[in-house]
XYZ file of C-alpha atoms in Angstrom:
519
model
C -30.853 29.989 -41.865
C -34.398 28.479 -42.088
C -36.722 29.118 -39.242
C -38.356 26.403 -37.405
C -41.657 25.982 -35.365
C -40.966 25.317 -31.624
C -41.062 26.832 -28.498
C -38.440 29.450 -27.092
C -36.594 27.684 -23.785
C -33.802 28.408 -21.967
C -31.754 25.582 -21.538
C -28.543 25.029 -19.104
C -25.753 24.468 -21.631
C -23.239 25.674 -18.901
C -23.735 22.447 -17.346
C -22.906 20.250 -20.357
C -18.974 18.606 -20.350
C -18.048 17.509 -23.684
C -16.960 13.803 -23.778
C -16.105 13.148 -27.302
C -16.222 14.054 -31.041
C -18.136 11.495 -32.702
C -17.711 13.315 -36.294
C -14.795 15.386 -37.158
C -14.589 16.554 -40.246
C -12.192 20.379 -40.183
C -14.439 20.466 -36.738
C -16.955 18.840 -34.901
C -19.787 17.563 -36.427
C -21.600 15.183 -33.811
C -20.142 15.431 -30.159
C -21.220 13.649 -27.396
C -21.432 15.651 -24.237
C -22.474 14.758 -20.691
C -24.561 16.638 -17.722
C -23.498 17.328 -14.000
C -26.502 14.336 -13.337
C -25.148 11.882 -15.918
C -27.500 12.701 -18.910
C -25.757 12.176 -22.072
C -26.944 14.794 -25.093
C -25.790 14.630 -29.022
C -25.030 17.863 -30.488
C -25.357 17.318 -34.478
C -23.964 20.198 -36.878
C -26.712 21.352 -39.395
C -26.416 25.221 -40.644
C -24.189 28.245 -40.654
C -24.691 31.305 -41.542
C -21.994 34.702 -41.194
C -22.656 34.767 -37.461
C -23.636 31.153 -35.832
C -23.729 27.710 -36.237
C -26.614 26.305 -35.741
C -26.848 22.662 -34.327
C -29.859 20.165 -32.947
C -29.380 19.032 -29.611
C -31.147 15.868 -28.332
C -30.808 13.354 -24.814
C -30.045 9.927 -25.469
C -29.475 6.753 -23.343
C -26.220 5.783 -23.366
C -28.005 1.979 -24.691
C -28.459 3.399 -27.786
C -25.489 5.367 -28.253
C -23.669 2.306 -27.792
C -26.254 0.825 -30.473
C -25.146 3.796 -32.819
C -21.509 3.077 -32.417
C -21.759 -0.247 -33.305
C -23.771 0.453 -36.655
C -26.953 -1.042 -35.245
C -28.940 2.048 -35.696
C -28.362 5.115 -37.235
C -28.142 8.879 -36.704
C -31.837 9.619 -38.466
C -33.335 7.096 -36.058
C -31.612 8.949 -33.227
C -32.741 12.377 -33.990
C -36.560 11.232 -35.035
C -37.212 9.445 -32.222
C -35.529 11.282 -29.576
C -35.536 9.874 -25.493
C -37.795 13.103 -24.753
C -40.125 13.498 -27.913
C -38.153 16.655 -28.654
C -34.887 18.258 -30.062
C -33.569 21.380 -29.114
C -32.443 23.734 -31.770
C -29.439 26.103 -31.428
C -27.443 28.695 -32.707
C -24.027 29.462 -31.452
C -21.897 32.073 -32.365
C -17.880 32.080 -32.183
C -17.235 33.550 -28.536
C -19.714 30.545 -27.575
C -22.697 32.542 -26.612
C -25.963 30.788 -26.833
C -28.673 32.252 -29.100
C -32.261 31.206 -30.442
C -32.856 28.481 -28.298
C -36.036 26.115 -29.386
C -37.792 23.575 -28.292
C -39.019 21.273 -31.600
C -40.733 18.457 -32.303
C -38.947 16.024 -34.829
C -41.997 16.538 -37.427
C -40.930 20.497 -37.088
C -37.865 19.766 -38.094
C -36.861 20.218 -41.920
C -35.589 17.183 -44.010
C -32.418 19.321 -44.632
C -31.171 19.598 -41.286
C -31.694 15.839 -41.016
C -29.058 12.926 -42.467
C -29.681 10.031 -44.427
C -32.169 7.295 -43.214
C -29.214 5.330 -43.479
C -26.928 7.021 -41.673
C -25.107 4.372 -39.666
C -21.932 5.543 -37.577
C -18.606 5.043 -40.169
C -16.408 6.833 -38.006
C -13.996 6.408 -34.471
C -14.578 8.389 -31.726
C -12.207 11.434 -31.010
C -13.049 11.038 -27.191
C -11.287 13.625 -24.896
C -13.539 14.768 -21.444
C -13.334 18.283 -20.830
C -11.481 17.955 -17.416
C -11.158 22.049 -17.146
C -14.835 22.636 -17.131
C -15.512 19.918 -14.663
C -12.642 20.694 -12.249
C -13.862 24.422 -12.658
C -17.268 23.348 -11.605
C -15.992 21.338 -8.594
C -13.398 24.096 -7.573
C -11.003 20.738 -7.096
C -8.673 18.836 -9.123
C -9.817 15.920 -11.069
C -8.756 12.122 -12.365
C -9.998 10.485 -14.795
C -9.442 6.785 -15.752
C -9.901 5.959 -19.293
C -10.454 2.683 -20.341
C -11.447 0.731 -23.910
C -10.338 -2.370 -25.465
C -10.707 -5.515 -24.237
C -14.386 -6.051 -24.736
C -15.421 -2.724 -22.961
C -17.993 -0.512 -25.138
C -18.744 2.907 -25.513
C -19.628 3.894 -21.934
C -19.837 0.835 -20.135
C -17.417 -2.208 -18.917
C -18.472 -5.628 -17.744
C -18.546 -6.129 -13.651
C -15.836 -8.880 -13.833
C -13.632 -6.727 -15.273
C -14.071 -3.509 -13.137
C -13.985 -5.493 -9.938
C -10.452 -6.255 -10.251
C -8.999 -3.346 -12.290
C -10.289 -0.704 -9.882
C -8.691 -2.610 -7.095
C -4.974 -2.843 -8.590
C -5.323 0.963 -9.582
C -5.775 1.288 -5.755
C -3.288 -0.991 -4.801
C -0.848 1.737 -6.538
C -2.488 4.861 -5.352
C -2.189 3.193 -1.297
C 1.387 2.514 -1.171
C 2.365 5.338 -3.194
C 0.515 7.515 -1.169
C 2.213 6.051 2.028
C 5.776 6.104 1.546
C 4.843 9.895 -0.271
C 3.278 11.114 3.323
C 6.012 9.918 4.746
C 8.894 11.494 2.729
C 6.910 14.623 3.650
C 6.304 14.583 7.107
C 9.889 13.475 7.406
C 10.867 16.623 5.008
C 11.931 19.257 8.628
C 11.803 21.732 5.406
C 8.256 21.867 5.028
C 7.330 22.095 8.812
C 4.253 20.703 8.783
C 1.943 21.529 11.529
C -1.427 19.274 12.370
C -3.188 20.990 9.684
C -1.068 20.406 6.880
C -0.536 16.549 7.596
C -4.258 16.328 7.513
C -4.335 18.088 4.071
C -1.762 15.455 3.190
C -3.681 12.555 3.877
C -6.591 13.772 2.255
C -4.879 15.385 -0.544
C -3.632 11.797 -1.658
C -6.857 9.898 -1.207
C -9.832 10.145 -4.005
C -13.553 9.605 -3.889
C -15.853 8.558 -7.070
C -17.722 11.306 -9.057
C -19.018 9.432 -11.367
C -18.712 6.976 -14.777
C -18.817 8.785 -18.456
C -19.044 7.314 -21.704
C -16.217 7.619 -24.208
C -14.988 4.362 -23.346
C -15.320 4.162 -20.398
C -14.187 6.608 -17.676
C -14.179 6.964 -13.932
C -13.560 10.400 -12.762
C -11.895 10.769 -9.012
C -11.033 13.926 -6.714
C -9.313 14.298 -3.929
C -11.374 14.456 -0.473
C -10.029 17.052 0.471
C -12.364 20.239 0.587
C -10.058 22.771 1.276
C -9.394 25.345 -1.306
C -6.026 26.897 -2.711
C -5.038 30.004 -3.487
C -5.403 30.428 -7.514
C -2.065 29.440 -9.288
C -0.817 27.730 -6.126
C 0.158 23.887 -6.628
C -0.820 21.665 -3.811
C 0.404 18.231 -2.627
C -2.904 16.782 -4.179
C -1.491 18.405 -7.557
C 2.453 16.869 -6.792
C 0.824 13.718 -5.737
C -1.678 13.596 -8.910
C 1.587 14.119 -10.482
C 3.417 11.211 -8.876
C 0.557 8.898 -9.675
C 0.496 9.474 -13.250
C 4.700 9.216 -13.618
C 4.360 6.018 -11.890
C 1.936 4.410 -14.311
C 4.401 5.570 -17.176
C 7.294 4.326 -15.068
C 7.242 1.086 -16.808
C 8.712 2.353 -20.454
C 12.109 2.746 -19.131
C 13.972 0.910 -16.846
C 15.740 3.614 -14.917
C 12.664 5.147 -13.801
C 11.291 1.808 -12.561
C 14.642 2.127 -10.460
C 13.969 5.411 -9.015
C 10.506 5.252 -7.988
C 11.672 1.957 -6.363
C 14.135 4.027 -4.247
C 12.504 6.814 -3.907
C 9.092 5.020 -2.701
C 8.770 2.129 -1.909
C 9.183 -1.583 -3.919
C 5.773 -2.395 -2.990
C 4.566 0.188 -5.907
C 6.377 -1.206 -8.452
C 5.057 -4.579 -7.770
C 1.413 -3.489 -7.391
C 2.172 -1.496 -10.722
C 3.699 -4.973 -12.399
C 0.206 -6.882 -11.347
C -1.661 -3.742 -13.076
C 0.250 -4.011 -16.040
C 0.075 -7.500 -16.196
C -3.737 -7.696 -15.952
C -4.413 -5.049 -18.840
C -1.884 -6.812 -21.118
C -3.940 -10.620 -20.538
C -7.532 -8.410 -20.781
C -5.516 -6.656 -23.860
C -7.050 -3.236 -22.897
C -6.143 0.269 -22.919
C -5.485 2.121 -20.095
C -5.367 6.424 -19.919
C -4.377 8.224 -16.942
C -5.080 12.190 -16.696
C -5.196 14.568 -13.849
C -6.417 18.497 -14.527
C -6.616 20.951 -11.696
C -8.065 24.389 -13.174
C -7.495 26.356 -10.320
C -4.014 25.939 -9.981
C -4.094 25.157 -13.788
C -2.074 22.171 -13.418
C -2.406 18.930 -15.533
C -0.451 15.617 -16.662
C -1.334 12.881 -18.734
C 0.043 9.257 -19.666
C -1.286 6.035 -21.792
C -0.593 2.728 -21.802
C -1.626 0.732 -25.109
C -2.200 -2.665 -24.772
C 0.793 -3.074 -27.452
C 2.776 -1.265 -24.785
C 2.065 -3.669 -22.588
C 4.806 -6.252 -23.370
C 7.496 -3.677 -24.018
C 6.673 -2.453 -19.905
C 6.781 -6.174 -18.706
C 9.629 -6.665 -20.401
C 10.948 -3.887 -18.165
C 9.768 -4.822 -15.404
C 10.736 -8.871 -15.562
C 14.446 -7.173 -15.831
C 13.940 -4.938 -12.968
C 16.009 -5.773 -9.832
C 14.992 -4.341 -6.953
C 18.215 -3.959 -4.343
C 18.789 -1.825 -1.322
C 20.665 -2.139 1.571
C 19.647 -0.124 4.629
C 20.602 -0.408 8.361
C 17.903 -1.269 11.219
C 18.069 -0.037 14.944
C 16.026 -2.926 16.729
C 15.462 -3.419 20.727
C 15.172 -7.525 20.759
C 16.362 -10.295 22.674
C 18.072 -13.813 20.786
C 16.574 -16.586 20.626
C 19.081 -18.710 19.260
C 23.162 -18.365 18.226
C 25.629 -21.030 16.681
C 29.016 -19.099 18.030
C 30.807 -21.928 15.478
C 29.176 -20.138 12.176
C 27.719 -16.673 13.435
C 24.213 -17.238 12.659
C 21.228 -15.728 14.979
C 17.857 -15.546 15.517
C 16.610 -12.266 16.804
C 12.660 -10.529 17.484
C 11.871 -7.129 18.569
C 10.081 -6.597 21.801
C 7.699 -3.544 20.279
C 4.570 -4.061 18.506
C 5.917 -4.293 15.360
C 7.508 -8.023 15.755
C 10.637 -7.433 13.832
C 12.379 -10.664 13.162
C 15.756 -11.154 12.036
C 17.807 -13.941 10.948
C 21.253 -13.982 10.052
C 25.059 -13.257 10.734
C 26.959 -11.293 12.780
C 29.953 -9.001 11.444
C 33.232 -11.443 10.946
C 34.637 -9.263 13.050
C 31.952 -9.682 16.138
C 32.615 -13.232 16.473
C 35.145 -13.067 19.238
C 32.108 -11.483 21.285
C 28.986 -13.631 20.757
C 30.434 -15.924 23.740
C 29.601 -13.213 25.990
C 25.844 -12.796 25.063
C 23.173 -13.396 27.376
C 19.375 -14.898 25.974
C 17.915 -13.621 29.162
C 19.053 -10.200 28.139
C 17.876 -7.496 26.030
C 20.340 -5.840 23.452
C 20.204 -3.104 20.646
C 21.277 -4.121 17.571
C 22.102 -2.345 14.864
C 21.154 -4.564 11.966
C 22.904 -4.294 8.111
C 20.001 -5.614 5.856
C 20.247 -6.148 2.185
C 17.118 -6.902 0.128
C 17.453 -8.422 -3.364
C 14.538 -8.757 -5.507
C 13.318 -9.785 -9.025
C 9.147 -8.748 -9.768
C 7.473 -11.757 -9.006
C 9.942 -13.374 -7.251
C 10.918 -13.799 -3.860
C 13.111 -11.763 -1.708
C 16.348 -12.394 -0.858
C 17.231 -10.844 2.775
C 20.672 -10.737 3.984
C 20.937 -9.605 7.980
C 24.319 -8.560 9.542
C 24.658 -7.880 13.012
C 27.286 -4.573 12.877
C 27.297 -4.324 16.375
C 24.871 -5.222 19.481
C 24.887 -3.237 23.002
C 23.455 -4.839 26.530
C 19.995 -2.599 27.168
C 20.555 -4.323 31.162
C 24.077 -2.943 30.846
C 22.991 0.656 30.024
C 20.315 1.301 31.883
C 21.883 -0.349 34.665
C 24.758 2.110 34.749
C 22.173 5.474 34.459
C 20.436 3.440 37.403
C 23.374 3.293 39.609
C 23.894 7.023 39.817
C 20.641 7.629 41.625
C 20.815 4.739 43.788
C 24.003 5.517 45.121
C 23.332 9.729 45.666
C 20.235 8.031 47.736
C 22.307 5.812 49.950
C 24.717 8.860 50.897
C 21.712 11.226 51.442
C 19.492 8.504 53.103
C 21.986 7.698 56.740
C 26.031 8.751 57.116
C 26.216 5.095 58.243
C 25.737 4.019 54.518
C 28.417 6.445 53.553
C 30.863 3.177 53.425
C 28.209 1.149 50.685
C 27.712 4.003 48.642
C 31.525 4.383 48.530
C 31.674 0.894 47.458
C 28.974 1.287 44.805
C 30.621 4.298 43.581
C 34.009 1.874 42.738
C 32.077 0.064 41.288
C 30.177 2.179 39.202
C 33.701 3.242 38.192
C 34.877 -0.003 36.978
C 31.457 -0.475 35.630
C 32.060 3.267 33.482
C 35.301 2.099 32.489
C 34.607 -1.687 31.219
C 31.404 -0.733 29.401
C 33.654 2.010 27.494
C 36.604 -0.370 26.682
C 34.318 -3.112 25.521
C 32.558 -0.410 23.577
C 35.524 1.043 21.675
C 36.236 -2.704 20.630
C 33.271 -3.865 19.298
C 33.820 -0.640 17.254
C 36.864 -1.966 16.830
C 36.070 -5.132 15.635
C 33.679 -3.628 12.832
C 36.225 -1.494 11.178
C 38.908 -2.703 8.860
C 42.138 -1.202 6.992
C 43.680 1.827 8.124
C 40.804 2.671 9.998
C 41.071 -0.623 12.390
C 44.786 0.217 12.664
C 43.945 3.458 14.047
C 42.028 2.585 16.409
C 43.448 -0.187 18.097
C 47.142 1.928 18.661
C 44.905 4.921 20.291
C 43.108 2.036 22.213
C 46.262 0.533 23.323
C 48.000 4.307 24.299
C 44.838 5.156 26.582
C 44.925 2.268 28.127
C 46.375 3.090 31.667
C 48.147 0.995 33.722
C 46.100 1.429 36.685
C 42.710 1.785 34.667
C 41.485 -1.289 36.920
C 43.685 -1.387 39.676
C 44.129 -2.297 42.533
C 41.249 -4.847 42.487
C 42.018 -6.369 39.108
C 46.180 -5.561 39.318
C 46.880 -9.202 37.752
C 44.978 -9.229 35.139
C 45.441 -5.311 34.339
C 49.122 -5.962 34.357
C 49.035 -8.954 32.161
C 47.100 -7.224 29.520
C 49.520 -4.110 29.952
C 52.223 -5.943 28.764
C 50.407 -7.900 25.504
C 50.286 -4.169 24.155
C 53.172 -5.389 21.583
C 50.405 -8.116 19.912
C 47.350 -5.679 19.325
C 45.148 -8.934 18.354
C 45.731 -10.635 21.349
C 45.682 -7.451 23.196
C 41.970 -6.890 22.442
C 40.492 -10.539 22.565
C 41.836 -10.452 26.245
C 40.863 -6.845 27.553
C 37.082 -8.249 26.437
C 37.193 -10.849 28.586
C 38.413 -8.680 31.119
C 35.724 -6.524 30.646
C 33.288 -8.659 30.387
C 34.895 -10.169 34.197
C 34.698 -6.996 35.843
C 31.048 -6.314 34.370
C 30.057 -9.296 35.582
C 31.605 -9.494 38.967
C 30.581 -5.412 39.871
C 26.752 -5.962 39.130
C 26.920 -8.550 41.091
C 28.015 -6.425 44.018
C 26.247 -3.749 43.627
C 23.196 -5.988 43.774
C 24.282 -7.510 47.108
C 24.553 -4.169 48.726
């Protein structure tokens, strides 16, 4: 190989990521390649001999690089009028070792090592960002966003566009990451102590690195600054993971479906308005996560020709889950003729419900109270087209007085403090202790048939005969002997047997609080 007049240097190549093949022709020819501060070099091919290849290495601004893409200046101009007044001048043999590094001057440099004066670029970029050696140099695991088409250029996007894309993308990453935390903290598996939640939540949030050319790209990591043993896969590597499945979700339906079950809906919807927006901007959207210290990695694409297959998908998609809801509320409002309510929480949270009670409740709505508070146990059904509305079905399974309860856990200590407090009270605690017992025993009957009244078949049957054999005789005598006997002896019509024992209950329930109050 020729020599050439410059002066020795020793330059950092170890920092340089590779960002793209510019020319490929059986190898590299001109690659673009980035440094740790953003500074974007050309390597262009020019000699070989047995041992090296020997290339010309210059900084450029990412302006003209752009300008060379787009054939408005050519390769020649670029090397003879480099950014710095220089080129470097390498050789490199085939383990990658650097040798004969020079600093030259583009007069130094001899017309065979440089192209045609009208070089202009006739190629495509074979862009692909060397995610190992940047995840190596940030001992972390790395994302990169990829983005071209849709009037974005080699290394830069307009601001209109990038406001609202990187938004969407987050939309996805926030609810994912939510319902993911929570199927792990809820995972009595794993065992998470303090410091492993925190890794969680930092595991599955990123921060910006910076922007690279090819395209353009964003590279992410995770905040999280704790290192992992070598080899080891973290959550930020199964949530990486996650992220990237979900954004490939869309190119068959029965995936849509299980990330909707296993997550949450919310992603799938935030994941239809991302789709949506690159298929009306008709761009190109890469997704690729590469962790070299637990040498993990996973990568998806979406074309902007894939884009209508995925909506397609996704317009199909029905979203449906039923799930039951334990909610401390009072009503608002009842129609006993049709079974419709109106229910809210009394937490923070405000949960509101709206709907019907269980068929088979009906008998008992008369004996609700709007001054009480109840626990409900809520049936909720949730049917859902993307981009539609919901459509929420509430069923009221079965409701319990909170007065009622905690009443009854009350009465224990009260009494045990009337006995203890003066002999002389002996008598009133006796009589709160009846009552307490009739209390005990109504609450349990009218439990068992609002139980009752929810089942069905054989199940219903079942129930109501082993109802009917425990109930004694003298369960609620002698104070209640009429009625007692009266419902003793309906025991051959079941349906009638229950409707009336519930108003009986709900009688003596009634009546004993009342006493117990007095005294």
């Amino acid at each position: 190989m020729k020599d050439l007049i410059g002066l020795d240097f020793n330059f950092p190549f170890d920092g340089l990521i590779k960002i793209a093949d510019l020319i490929n022709y059986d190898g590299p020819l001109l690659s673009h390649f980035v440094n740790l501060k953003g500074d974007n070099y050309l390597f262009y091919w020019v000699d070989v001999n047995e041992k090296h290849n020997r290339w010309l290495l210059f900084r450029i601004d990412l302006y003209s690089l752009q300008n060379f893409i787009k054939k408005k200046i050519t390769l020649y101009e670029m090397i003879t009028n480099p950014n710095d007044g220089f080129v470097y001048v390498v050789d490199i043999d085939d383990a990658i070792n650097y040798h004969n590094c020079k600093m030259v001057i583009p007069s130094n440099i001899i017309d065979e090592y440089l192209p045609k004066k009208d070089s202009f670029y006739e190629f495509e970029p074979v862009d692909d960002v060397d995610l190992y050696a940047l995840s190596n140099n940030f001992k972390s695991g790395l994302l990169e966003l990829h983005l071209d088409g849709g009037g974005i250029q080699y290394g830069s996007i307009p601001l209109d566009k990038f406001s609202v894309l990187i938004p969407k993308i987050e939309d996805i990453r926030k609810y994912l990451a939510t319902s993911f935390i929570k199927l792990h903290k809820e995972d009595k598996t794993l065992n998470l102590d303090k410091d492993a939640i925190r890794n969680l939540y930092l595991d599955t949030k990123y921060e910006y690195i910076y922007s690279l050319a090819g395209s353009f790209r964003v590279i992410l990591r995770p905040i999280n600054d704790q290192l992992y043993l070598p080899g080891s896969e973290s959550f930020a590597d199964e949530f990486a993971n996650e992220f990237v499945s979900i954004i490939d979700s869309g190119f068959k339906k029965e995936n849509l479906q299980h990330f909707s079950v296993k997550y949450n809906k919310n992603v799938i919807k935030k994941y239809n308005d991302f789709v949506n927006y690159i298929s009306e901007n008709k761009m190109n959207f890469g997704i690729k996560w590469y962790n070299a210290i637990s040498n993990n990695s996973k990568r998806k694409f979406i074309s902007s020709k894939d884009t209508e297959h995925i909506l397609t998908n996704l317009s199909e998609f029905e979203y449906d889950e039923t799930e039951i809801i334990d909610s401390v509320g009072r009503f608002y409002s009842i129609n006993t003729h049709t079974g419709s309510y109106s229910f809210e929480s009394d937490d923070e949270i405000n949960f509101k419900s709206t709907g019907k009670f269980d068929k088979k409740l009906f008998d008992l709505i008369k004996f609700i109270s709007f001054t009480d508070t109840y626990l409900l146990k809520i049936k909720r059904h949730t049917k859902e087209q993307i981009g539609a509305r919901s459509k929420i079905s509430d069923t009221i399974t079965s409701f319990d007085s909170i007065k009622r309860s905690n009443f009854i856990k009350s009465l224990d200590l009260e009494i045990l403090e009337v006995k203890e407090e003066d002999k002389e009270l002996k008598q009133i605690g006796d009589t709160m202790s009846s009552s307490r017992e009739m209390l005990l025993k109504a609450n349990h009957y009218f439990i068992i048939i609002q139980n009752i009244s929810a089942s069905s078949g054989n199940a219903k049957s079942s129930a109501v005969a082993s109802l009917i054999e425990d109930f004694g005789i003298f369960d609620f005598k002698p104070k209640y002997a009429v009625d007692t006997d009266r419902i003793y002896n309906l025991k051959g019509n079941p349906s009638k047997f229950i409707k009336e024992l519930a108003l009986l209950c709900q009688k003596i329930i009634k009546e004993e609080e009342q006493i117990i109050e007095k005294k």
